[in-house]
Short mmCIF file of C-alpha atoms and ligand atoms in Angstrom, two decimals:
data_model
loop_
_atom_site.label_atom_id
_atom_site.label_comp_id
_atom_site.label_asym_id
_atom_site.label_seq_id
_atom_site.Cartn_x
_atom_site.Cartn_y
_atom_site.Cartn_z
CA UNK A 634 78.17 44.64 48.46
CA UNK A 635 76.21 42.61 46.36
CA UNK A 636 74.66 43.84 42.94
CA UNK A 637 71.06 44.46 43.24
CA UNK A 638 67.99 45.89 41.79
CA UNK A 639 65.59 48.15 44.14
CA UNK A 640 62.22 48.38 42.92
CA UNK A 641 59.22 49.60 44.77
CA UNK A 642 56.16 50.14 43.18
CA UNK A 643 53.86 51.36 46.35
CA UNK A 644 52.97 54.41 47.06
CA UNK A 645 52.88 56.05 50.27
CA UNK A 646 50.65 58.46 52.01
CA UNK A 647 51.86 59.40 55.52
CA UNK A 648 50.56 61.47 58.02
CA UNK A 649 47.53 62.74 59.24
CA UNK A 650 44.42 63.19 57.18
CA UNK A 651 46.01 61.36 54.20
CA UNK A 652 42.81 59.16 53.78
CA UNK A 653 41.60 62.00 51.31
CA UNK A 654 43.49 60.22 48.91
CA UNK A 655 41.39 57.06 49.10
CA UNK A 656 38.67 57.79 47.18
CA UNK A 657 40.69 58.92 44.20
CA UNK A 658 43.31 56.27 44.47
CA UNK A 659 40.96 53.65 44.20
CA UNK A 660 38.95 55.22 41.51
CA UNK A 661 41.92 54.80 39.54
CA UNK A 662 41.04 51.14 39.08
CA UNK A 663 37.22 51.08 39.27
CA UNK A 664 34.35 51.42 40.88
CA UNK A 665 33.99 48.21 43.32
CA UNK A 666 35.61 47.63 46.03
CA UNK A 667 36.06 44.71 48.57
CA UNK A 668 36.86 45.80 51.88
CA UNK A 669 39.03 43.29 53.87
CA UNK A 670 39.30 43.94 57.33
CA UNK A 671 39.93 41.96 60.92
CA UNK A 672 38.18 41.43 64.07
CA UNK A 673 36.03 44.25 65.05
CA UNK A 674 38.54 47.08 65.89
CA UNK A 675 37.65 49.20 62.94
CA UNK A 676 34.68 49.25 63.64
CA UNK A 677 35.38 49.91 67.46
CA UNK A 678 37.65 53.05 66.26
CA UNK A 679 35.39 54.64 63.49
CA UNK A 680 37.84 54.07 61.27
CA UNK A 681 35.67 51.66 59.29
CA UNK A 682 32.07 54.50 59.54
CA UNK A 683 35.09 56.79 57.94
CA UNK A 684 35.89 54.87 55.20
CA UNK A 685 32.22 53.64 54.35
CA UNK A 686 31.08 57.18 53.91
CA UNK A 687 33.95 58.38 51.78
CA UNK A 688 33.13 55.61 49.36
CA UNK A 689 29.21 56.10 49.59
CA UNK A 690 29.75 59.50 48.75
CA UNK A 691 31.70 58.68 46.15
CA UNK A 692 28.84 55.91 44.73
CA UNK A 693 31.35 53.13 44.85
CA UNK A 694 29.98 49.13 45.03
CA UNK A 695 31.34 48.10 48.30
CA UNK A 696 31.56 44.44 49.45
CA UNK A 697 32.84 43.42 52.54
CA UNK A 698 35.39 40.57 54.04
CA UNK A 699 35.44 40.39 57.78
CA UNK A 700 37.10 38.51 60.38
CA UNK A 701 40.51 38.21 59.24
CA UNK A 702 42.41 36.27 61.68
CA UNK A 703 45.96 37.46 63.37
CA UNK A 704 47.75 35.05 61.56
CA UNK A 705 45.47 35.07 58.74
CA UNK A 706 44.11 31.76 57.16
CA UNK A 707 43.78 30.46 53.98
CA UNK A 708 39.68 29.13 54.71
CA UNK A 709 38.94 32.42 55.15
CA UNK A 710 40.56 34.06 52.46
CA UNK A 711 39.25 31.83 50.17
CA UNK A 712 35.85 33.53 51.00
CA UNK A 713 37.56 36.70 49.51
CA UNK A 714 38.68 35.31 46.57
CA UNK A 715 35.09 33.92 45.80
CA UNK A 716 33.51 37.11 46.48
CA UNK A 717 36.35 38.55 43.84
CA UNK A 718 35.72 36.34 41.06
CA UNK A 719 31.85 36.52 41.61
CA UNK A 720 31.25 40.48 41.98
CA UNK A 721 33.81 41.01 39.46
CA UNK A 722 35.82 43.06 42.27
CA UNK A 723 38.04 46.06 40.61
CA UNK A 724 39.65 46.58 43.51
CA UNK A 725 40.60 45.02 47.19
CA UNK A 726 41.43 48.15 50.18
CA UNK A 727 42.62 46.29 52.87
CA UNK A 728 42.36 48.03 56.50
CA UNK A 729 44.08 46.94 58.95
CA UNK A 730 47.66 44.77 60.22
CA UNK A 731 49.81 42.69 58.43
CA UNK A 732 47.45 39.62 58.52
CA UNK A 733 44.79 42.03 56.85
CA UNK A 734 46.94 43.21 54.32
CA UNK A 735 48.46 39.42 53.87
CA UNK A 736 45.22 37.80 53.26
CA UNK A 737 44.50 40.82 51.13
CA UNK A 738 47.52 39.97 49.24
CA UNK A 739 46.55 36.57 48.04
CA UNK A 740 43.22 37.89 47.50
CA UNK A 741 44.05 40.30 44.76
CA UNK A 742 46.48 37.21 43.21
CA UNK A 743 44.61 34.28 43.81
CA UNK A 744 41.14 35.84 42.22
CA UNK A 745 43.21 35.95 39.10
CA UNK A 746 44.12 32.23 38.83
CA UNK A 747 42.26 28.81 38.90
CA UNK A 748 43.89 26.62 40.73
CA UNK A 749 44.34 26.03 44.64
CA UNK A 750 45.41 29.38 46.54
CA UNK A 751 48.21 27.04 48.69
CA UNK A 752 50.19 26.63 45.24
CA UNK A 753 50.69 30.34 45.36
CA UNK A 754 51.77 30.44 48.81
CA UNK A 755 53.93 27.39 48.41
CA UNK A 756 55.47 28.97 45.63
CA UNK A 757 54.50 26.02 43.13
CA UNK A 758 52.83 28.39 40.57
CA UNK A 759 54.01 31.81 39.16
CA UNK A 760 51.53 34.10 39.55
CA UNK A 761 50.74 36.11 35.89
CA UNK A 762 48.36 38.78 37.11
CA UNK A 763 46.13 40.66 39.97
CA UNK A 764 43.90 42.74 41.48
CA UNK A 765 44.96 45.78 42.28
CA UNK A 766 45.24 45.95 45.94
CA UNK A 767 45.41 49.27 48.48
CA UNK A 768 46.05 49.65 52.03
CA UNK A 769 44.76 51.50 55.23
CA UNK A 770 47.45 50.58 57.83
CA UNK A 771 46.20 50.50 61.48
CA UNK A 772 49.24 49.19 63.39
CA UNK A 773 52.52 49.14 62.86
CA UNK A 774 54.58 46.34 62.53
CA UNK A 775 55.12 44.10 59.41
CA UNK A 776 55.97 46.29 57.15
CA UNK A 777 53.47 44.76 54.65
CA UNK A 778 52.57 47.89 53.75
CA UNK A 779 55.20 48.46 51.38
CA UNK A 780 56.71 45.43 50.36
CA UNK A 781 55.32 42.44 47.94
CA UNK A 782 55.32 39.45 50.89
CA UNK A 783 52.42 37.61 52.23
CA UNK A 784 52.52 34.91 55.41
CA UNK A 785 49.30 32.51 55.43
CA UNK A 786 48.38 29.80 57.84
CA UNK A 787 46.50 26.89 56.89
CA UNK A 788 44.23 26.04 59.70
CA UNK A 789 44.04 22.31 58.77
CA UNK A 790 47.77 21.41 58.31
CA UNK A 791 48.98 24.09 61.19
CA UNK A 792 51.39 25.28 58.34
CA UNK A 793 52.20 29.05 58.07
CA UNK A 794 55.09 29.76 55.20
CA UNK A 795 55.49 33.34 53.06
CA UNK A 796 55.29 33.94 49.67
CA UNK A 797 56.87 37.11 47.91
CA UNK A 798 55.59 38.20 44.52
CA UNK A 799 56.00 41.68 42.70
CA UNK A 800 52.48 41.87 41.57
CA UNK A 801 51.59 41.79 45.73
CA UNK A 802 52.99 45.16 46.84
CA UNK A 803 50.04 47.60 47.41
CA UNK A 804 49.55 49.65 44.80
CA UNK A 805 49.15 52.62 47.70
CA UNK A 806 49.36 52.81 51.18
CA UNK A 807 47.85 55.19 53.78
CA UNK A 808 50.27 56.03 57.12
CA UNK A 809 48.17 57.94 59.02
CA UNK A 810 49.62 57.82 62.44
CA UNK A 811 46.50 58.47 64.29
CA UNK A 812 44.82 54.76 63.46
CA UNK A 813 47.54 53.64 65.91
CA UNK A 814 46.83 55.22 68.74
CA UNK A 815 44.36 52.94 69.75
CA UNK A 816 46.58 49.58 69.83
CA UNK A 817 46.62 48.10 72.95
CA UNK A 818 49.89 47.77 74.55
CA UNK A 819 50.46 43.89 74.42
CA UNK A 820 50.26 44.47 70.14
CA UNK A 821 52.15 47.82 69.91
CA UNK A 822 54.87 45.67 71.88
CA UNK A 823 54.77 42.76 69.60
CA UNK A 824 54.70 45.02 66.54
CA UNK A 825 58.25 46.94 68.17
CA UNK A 826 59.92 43.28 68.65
CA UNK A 827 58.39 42.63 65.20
CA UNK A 828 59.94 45.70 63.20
CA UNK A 829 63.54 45.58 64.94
CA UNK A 830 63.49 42.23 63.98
CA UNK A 831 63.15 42.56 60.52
CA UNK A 832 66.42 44.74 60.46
CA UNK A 833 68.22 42.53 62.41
CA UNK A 834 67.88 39.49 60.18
CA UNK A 835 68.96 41.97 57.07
CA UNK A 836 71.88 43.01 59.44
CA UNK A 837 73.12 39.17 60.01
CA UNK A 838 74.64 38.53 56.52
CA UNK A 839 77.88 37.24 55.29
CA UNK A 840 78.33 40.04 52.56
CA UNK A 841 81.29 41.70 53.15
CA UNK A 842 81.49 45.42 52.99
CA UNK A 843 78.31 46.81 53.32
CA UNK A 844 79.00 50.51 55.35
CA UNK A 845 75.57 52.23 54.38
CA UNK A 846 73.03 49.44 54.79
CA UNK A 847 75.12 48.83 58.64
CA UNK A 848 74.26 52.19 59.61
CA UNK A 849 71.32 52.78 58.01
CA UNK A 850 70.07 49.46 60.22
CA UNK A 851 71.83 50.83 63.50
CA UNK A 852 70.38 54.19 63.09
CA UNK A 853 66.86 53.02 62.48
CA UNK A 854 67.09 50.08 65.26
CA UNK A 855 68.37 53.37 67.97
CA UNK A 856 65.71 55.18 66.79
CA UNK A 857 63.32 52.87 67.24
CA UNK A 858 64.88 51.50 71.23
CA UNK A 859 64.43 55.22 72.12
CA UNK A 860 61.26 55.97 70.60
CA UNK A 861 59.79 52.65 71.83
CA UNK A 862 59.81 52.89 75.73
CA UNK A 863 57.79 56.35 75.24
CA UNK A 864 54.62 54.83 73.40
CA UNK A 865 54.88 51.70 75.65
CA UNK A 866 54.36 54.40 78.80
CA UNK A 867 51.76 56.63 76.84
CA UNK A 868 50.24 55.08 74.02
CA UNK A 869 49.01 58.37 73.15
CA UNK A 870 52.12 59.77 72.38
CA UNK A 871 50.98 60.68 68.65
CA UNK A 872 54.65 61.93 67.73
CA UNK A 873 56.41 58.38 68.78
CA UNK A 874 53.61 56.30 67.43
CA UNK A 875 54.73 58.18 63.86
CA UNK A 876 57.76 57.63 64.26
CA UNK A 877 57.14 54.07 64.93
CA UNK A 878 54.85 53.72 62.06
CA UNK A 879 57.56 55.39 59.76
CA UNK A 880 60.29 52.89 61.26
CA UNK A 881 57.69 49.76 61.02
CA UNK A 882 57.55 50.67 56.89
CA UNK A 883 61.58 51.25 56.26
CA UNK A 884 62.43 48.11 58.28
CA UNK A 885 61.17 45.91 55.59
CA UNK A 886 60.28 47.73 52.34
CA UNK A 887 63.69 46.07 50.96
CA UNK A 888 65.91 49.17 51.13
CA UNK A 889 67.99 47.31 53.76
CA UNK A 890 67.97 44.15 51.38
CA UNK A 891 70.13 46.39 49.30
CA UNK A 892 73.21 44.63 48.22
CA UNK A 893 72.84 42.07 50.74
CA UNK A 894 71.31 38.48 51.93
CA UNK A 895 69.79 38.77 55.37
CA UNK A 896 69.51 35.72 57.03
CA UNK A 897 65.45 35.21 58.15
CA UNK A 898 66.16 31.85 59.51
CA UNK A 899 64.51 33.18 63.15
CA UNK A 900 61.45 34.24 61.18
CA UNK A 901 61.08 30.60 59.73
CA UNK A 902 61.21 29.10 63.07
CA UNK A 903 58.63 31.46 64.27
CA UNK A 904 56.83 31.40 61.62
CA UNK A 905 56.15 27.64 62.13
CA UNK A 906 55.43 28.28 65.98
CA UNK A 907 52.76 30.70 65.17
CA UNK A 908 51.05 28.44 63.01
CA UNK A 909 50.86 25.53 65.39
CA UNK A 910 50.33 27.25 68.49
CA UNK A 911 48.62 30.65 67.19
CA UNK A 912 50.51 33.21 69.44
CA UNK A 913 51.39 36.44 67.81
CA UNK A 914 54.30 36.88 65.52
CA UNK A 915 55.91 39.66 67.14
CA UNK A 916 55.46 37.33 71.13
CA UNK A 917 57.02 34.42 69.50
CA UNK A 918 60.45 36.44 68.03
CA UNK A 919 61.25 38.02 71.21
CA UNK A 920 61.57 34.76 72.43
CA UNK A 921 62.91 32.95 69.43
CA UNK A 922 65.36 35.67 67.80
CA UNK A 923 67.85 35.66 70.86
CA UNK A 924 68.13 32.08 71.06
CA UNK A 925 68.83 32.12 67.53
CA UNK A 926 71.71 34.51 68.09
CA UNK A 927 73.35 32.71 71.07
CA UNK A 928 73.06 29.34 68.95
CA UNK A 929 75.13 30.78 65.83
CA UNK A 930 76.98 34.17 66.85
CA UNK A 931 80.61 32.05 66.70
CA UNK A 932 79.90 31.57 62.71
CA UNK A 933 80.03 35.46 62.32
CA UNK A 934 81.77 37.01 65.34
CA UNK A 935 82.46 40.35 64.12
CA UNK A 936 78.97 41.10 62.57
CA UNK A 937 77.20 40.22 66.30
CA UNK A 938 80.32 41.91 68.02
CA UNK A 939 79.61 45.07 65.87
CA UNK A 940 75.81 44.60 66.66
CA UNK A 941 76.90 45.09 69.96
CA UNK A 942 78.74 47.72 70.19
CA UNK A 943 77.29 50.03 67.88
CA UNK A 944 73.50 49.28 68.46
CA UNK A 945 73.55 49.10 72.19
CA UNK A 946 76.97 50.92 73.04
CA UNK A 947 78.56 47.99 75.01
CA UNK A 948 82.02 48.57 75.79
CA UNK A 949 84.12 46.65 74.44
CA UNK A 950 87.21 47.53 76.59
CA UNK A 951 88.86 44.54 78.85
CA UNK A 952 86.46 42.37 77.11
CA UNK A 953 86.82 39.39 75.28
CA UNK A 954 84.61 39.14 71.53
CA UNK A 955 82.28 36.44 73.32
CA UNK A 956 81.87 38.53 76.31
CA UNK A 957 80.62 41.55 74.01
CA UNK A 958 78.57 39.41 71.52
CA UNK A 959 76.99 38.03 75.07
CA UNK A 960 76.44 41.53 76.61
CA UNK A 961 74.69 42.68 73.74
CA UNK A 962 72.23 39.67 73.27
CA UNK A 963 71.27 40.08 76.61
CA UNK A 964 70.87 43.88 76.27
CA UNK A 965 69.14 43.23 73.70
CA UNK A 966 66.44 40.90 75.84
CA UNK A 967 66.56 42.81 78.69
CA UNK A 968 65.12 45.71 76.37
CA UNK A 969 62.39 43.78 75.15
CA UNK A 970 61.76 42.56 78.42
CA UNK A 971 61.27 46.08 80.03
CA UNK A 972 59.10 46.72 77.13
CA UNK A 973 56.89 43.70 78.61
CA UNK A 974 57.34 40.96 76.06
CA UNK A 975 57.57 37.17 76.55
CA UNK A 976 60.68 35.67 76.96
CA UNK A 977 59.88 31.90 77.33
CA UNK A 978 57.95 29.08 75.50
CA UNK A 979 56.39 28.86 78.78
CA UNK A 980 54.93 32.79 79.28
CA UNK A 981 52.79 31.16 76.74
CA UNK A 982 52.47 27.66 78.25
CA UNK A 983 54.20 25.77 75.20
CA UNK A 984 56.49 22.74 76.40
CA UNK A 985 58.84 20.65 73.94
CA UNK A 986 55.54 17.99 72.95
CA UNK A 987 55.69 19.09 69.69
CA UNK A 988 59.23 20.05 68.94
CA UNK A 989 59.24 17.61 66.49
CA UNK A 990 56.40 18.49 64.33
CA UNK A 991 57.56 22.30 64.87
CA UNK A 992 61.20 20.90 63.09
CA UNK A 993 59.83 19.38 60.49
CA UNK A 994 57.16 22.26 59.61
CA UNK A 995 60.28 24.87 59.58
CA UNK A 996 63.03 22.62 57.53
CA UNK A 997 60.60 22.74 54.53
CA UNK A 998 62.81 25.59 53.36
CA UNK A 999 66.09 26.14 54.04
CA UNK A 1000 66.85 28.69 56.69
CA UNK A 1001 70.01 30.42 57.23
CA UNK A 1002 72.55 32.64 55.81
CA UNK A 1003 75.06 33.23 58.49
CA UNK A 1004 74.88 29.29 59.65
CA UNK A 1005 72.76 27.03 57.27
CA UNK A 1006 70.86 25.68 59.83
CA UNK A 1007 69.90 20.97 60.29
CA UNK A 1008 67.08 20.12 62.35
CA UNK A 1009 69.52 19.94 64.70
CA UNK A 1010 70.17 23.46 65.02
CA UNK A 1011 66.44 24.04 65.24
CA UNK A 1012 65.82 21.59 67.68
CA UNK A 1013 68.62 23.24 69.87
CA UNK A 1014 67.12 26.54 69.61
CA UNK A 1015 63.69 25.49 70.47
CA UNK A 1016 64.45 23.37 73.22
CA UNK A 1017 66.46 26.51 74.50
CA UNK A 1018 63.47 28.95 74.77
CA UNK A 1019 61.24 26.40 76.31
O1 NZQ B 721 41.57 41.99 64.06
P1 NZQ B 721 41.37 43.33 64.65
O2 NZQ B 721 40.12 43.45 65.45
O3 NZQ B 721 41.50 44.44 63.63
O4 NZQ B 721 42.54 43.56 65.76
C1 NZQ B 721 43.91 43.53 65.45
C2 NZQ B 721 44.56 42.20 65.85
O5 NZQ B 721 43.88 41.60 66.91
C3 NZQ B 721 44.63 44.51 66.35
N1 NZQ B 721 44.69 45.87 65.81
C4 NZQ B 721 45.22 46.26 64.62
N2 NZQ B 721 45.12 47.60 64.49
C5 NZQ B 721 44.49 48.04 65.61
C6 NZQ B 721 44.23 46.95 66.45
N3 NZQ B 721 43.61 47.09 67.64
C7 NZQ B 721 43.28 48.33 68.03
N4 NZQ B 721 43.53 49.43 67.27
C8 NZQ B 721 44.13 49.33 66.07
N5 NZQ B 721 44.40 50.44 65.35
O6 NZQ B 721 45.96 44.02 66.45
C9 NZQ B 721 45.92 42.60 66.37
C10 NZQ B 721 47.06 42.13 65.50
O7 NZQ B 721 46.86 42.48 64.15
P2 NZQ B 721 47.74 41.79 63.02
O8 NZQ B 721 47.35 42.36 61.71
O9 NZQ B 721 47.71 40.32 63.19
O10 NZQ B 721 49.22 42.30 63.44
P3 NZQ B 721 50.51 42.47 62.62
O11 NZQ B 721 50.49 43.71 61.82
O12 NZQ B 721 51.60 42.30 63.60
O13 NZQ B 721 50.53 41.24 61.56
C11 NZQ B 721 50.97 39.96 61.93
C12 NZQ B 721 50.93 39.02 60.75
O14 NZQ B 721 51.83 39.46 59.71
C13 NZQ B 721 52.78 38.42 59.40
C14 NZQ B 721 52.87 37.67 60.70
O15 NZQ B 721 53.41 36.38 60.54
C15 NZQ B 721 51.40 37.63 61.14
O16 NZQ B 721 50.70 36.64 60.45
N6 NZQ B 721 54.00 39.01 58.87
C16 NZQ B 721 53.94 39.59 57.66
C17 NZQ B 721 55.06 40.08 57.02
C18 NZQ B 721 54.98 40.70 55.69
N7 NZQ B 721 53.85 40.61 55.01
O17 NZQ B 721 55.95 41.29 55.21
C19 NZQ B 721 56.40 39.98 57.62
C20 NZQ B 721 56.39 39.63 59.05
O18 NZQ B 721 57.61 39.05 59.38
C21 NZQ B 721 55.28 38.76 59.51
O19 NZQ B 721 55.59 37.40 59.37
ZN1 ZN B 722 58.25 39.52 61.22
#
């Protein structure tokens, strides 16, 4: 194991009727609040008529931000962090997915500092302080909930690239399970490939000897494959969608960063897909994520042998290493592909005319701790899930 230090400062509500706590919580740092939310299913759930009255009751300035994109941009975050600096915002309560909660992110950061919002996400600046930011989670997925990470898209560039930043975790979060129920089954599908992801690039490392982050990642990932097949045939199944919700938060509040480097060089390939083609995170991993493990597997045998055998029981008897690492990449696929996600470029029409561009966008930072990976590594992996 690595040394580390585990800080996290959010705090979490979860379960049902938690959003009593709103109210107070947010009184805690003032009296006006901007309410950042997405495209109209709030308001199609009630969710957002909840949340209005509680802080009408409670005589709190509300402004609104609407219309947060999946894959949020920076154009229309900037209208947030306008709205911030001119209303003199106390607070930001974001409602919503990860791209809520992202934007919201850079929000509370960016409405404390002058310059151009893309420094922050490009890491160019330090941020000193923010607003104070809390969080009504609605799907679950991302894990931004809990953790101090942000992705933003830049509409003009097609550019999407994270930022981290201790001053971004939430300062609370409400899990109530219910808010899920409604997401439709393409998202709740995306937002499964999205959270088992996340503990699979903490589980590819190179640190040697790491016993209780290994299990604690193969316990949560079989959790999660038997949980998931039950919401994906009743979406209404209240006591898998918690669990789900529960698993969505641990996979990436940095416990399983705990003493070691996970790799994340999937996520930056995907990440620059999403941003030049707009699909959904979650669509673009399941197709991404197993290419990336066929293309560098033979750089850490034992790690995606282990995967293998532990995570989806493959037998290793009369087998060779190769033939178990294979078996459990493709168990791996053929479980996401029962689920119903995308498998191919092509299930979203995408062919190899921009490769290129997509190569270049993703080398900007270097990606990859079990193989360090040259644009001819990513070039390989894209042009093998076209
Ligand atoms: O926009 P609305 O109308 O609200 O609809 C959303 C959106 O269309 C809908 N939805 C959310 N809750 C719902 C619901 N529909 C019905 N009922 C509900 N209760 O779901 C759609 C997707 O929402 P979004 O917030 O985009 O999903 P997700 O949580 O998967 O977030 C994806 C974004 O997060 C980034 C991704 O790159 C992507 O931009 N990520 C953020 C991370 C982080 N901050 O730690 C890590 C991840 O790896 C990821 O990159
Ligand atoms: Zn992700």
């Amino acid at each position: 194991m690595q040394s580390f230090l585990f800080y996290n400062p959010t705090k979490l509500y979860f379960g049902k009727n938690q959003i009593e706590h709103l109210v107070p919580e947010l009184q805690n740092f003032g009296m006006t609040v901007l309410l950042v939310y997405g495209g109209g299913s709030v308001k199609r759930t009630g969710l957002y008529d909840e949340i209005k009255s509680c802080l009408i009751r409670a005589h709190m300035r509300i402004f609104e931000l609407s219309g947060i994109e999946p894959n949020p941009k920076l154009e229309t975050i900037q209208e947030g962090i306008d709205l911030c600096k001119k209303e003199k915002i106390d607070v930001v309560l974001a409602v919503g997915g990860g791209s809520c909660i992202d934007a919201a992110k850079l929000i509370c950061v960016a409405a404390k500092f002058d310059g151009d919002p893309w420094q922050i996400v490009m890491q160019k600046v330090e941020p000193k302080e923010a607003l104070p930011l809390g969080v009504i989670l609605t799907i679950a997925a991302t894990g931004s909930e809990m953790n101090g990470t942000s992705v933003i898209s830049r509409r003009n560039t097609k550019e999407k690239y994270s930022w981290s930043h201790i001053l971004a975790y939430p300062k609370f979060s409400i899990l109530d399970p219910t808010y899920t129920i409604t997401v439709p089954k393409d998202q709740t599908v995306y937002g499964i490939v999205d959270m088992m992801t996340h503990i699979m690039e903490q589980y590819f490392h190179r640190t040697p000897h790491t016993p209780i982050l290994d299990r604690m990642c193969e316990g949560l990932l079989q959790t999660i494959i038997e949980t998931a097949p039950k919401v994906v045939k009743n979406l209404e199944d209240y006591q898998a969608r918690e669990t789900l919700m529960y698993a969505g938060t641990l996979a990436l509040n940095r416990s399983l960063s705990t003493g070691a480097d996970g790799d994340w060089a999937a996520h930056g390939i995907e990440h620059a897909l999403s941003a030049y083609y707009d699909i959904p995170h979650g669509g673009g991993l399941a197709i991404i994520y197993p290419q990336w493990m066929k293309h560098v597997a033979s750089f850490h045998p034992k790690r995606f042998s282990q995967f293998a055998t532990r995570v989806f029981q493959i037998d290793s008897n009369h087998k060779t290493t190769e033939e178990v690492i294979h078996a459990g990449i493709e168990a791996l696929q053929h479980f996401w592909c029962l689920l119903g996600a995308p498998s191919r470029l092509s299930d979203y029409k995408i062919d190899d005319t921009s490769i290129e561009k997509l190569v270049a966008h993703a080398m900007k930072r270097p990606l990859g701790k079990i193989k360090l990976l040259t644009a001819k590594d990513i070039r390989q992996i894209l042009l093998s899930s076209l």
